[in-house]
Short mmCIF file of C-alpha atoms in Angstrom, two decimals:
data_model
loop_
_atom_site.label_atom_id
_atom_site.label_comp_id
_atom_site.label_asym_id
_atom_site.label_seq_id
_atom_site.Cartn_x
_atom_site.Cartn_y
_atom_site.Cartn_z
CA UNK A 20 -13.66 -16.36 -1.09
CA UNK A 21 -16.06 -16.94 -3.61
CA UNK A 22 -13.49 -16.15 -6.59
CA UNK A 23 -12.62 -18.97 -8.68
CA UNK A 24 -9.22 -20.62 -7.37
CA UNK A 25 -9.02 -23.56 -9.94
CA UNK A 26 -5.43 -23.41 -11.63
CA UNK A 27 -5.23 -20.19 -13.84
CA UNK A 28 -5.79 -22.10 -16.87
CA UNK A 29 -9.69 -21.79 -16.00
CA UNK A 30 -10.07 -18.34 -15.00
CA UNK A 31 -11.84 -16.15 -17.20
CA UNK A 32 -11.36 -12.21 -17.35
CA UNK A 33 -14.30 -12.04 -15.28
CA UNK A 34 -12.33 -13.92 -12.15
CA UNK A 35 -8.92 -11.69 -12.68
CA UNK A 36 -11.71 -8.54 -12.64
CA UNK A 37 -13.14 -9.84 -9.08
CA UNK A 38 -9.59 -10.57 -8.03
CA UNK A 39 -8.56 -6.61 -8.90
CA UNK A 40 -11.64 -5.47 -7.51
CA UNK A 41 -10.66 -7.43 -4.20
CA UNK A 42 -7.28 -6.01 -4.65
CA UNK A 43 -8.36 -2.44 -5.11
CA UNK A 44 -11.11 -2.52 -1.82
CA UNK A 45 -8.62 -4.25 0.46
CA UNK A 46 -5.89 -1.09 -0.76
CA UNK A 47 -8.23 1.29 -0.12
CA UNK A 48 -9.08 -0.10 3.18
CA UNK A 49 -5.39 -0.71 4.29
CA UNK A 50 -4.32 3.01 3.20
CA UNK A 51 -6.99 5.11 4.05
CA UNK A 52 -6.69 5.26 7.48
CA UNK A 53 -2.72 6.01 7.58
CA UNK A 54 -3.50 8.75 4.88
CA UNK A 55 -6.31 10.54 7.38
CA UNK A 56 -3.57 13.27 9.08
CA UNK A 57 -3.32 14.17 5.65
CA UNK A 58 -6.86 14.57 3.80
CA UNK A 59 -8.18 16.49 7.23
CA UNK A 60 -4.82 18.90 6.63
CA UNK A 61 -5.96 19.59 3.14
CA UNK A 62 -9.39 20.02 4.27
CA UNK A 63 -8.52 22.49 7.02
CA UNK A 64 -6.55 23.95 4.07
CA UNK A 65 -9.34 24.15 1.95
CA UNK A 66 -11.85 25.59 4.57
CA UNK A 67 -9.32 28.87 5.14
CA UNK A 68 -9.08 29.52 1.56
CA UNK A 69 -12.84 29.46 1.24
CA UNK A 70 -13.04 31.47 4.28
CA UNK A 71 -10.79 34.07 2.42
CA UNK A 72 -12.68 33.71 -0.35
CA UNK A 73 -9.53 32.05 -2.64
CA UNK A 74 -9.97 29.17 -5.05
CA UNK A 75 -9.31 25.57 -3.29
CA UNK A 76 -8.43 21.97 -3.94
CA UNK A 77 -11.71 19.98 -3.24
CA UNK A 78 -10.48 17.40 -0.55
CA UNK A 79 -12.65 14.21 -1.88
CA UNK A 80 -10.57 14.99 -5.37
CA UNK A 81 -7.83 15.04 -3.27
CA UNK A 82 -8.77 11.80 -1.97
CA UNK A 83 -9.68 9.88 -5.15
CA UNK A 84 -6.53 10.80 -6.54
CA UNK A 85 -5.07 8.91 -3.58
CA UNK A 86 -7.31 6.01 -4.04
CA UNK A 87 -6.66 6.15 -7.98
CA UNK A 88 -2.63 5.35 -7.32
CA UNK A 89 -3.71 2.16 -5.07
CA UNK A 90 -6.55 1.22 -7.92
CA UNK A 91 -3.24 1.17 -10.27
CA UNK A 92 -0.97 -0.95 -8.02
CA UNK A 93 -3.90 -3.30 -7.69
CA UNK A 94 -3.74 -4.12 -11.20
CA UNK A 95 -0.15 -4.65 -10.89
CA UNK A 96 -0.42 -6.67 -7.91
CA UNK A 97 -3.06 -8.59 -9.25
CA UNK A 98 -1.34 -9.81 -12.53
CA UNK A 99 1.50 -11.32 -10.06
CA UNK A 100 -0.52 -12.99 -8.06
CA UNK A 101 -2.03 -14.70 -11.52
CA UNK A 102 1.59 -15.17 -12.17
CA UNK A 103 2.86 -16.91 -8.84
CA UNK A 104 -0.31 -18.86 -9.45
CA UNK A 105 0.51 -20.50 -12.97
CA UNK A 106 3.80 -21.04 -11.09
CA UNK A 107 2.07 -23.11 -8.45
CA UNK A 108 3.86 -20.84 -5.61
CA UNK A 109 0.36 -20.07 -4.07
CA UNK A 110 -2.37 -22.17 -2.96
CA UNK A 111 -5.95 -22.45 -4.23
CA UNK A 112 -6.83 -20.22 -0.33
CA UNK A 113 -3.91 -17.78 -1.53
CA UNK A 114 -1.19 -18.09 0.56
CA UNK A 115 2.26 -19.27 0.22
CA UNK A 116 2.65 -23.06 -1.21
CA UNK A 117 7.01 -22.96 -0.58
CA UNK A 118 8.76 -21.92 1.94
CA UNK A 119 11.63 -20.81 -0.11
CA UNK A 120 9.08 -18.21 -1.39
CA UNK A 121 7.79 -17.28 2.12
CA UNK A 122 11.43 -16.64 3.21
CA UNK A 123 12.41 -14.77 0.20
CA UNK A 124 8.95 -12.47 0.31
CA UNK A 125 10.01 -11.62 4.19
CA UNK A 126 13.77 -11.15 4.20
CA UNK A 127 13.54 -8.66 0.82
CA UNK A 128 10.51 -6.91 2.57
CA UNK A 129 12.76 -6.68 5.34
CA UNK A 130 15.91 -5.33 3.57
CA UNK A 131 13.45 -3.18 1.62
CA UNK A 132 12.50 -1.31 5.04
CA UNK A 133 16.37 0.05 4.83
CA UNK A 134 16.44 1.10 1.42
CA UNK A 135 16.99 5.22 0.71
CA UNK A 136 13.99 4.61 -1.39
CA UNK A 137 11.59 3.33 1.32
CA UNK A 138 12.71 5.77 3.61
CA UNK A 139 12.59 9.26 1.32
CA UNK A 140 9.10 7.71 0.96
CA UNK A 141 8.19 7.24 3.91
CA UNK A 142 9.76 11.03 5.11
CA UNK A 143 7.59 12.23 2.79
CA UNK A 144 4.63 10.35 3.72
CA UNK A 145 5.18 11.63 7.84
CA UNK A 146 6.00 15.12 6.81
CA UNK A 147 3.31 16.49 3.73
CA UNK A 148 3.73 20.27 4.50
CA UNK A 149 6.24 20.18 1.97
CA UNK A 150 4.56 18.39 -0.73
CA UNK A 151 1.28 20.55 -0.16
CA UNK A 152 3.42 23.98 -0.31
CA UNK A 153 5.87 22.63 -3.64
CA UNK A 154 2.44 20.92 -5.65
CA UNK A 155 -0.61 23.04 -4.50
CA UNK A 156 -2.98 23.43 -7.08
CA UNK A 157 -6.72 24.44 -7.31
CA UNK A 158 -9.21 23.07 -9.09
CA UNK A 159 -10.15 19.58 -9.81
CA UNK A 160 -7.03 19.23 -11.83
CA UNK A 161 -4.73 20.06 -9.39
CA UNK A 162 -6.57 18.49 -6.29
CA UNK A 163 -6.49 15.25 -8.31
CA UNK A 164 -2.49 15.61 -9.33
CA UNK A 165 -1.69 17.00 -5.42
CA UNK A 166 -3.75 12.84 -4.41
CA UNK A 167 -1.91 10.99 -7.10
CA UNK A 168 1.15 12.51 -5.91
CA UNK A 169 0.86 11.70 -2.06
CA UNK A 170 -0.20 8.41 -3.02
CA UNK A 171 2.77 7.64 -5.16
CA UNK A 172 5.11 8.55 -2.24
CA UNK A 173 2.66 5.87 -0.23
CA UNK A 174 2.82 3.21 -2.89
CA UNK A 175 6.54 3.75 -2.77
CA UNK A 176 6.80 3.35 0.96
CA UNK A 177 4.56 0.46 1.44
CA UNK A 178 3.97 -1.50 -1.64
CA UNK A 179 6.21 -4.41 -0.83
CA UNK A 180 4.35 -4.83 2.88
CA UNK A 181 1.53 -6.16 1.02
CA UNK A 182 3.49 -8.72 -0.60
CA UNK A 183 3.59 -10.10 3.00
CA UNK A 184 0.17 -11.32 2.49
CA UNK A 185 1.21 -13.49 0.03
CA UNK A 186 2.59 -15.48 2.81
CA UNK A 187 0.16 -14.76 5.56
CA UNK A 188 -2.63 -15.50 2.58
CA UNK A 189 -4.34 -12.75 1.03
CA UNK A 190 -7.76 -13.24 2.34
CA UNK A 191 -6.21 -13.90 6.31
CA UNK A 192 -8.34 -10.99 8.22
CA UNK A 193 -5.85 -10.94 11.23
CA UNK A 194 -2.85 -10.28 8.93
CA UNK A 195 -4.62 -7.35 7.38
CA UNK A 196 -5.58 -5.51 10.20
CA UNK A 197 -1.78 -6.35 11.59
CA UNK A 198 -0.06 -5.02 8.26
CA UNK A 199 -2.61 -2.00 8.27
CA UNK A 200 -1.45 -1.13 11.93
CA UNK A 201 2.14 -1.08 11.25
CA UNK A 202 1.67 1.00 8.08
CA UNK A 203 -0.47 3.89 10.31
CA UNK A 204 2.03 2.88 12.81
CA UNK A 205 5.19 3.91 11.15
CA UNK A 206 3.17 6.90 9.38
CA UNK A 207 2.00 8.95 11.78
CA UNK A 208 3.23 7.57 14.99
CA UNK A 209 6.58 9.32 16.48
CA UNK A 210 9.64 7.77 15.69
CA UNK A 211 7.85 6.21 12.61
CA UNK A 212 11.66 5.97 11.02
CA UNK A 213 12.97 4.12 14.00
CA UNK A 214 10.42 1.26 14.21
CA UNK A 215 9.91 0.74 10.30
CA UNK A 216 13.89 -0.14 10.83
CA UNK A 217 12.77 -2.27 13.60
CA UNK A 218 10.14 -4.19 11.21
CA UNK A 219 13.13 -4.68 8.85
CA UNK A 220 14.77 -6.43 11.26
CA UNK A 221 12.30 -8.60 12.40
CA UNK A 222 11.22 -9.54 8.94
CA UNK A 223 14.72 -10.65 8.39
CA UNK A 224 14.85 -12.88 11.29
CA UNK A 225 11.75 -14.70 10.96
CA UNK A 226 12.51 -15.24 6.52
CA UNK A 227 15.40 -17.04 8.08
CA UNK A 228 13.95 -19.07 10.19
CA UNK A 229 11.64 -19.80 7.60
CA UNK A 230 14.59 -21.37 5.67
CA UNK A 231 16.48 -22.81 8.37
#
């Protein structure tokens, strides 16, 4: 909170390199704990290859491949919120300045929770046995290509939830922890299809009533 939130015409590189670096924690902290089920399979993975003597892929590798994807969409996700800045669409706390905007963030989020895309994405997110058997690699290398891998399919199933906090503001605790729940929520949970539909829905209802 700290960051400089004067219009964009006075930030320096140093305040967009704070704002990615707030980006990039708050990604790892949001994503981590749906990707869990996954880095303790690849450990247990690991641990009866060593036990058989067999090369491995090291699991933090594993992980900071993972990590690496979000680091990426962070700079992505920080550039737009410089640009929906200069476009006065956010405020100087980081949240929503138009409701038009709000509405339009939370009815395509919605829509976007019934896209083929989203939901291939998010199959492959709830179900990695496949992914480990078709990309298992050892080494460094491949530990680090197996994490950017699983993280791409994550990116791909939950990037445009964090454009929520756009509305909600970016730095809004309680909205965090809420949008990190649903994501470990539809992830791991049973029936994780089911209820991401179910956020779709919802999403879309309250984007209208935003612009009615």
């Amino acid at each position: 909170m700290t960051m400089n939130m004067e219009p964009v015409a006075s930030w320096s590189v140093a305040d967009v390199f704070m704002l990615f670096i707030m980006w990039a924690i708050m990604m790892a902290g949001m994503m981590l704990p749906s990707a869990i089920p996954v880095i303790l399979l690849v450990d247990k993975l690991n641990l009866q290859r060593i036990s058989s003597n067999q090369t491995y892929t090291p699991t933090i590798t594993f992980t900071l491949g993972y990590i690496a994807i979000w680091c990426l969409y962070s700079v992505v996700i920080t550039f737009l919120q410089y640009f929906l800045h200069h476009l006065g669409l956010l405020t100087a706390m980081m949240d929503s300045a138009n409701v038009t905007f709000s509405a339009l963030i939370l009815i395509i989020a919605g829509i976007y929770q019934f896209s083929s895309f989203k939901q291939n994405c998010l199959k492959l997110c709830r179900s990695p046995l496949s992914m480990l058997s078709n990309d298992w690699q050892e080494g460094f290398k491949g530990a680090l290509r197996l994490g950017l891998i699983h993280g791409s399919y994550c990116v791909g199933c939950c990037w445009f939830l964090m454009t929520l906090l756009f509305v909600s503001g970016v730095m809004n605790l309680k909205w965090i922890l809420i949008i990190t729940l649903v994501i470990v929520i539809e992830k791991i949970m049973p029936k994780g299809e089911i209820i991401s539909k179910c956020l779709g829905v919802l999403l879309i209802i309250f984007g209208l009533r935003y612009w009615l």
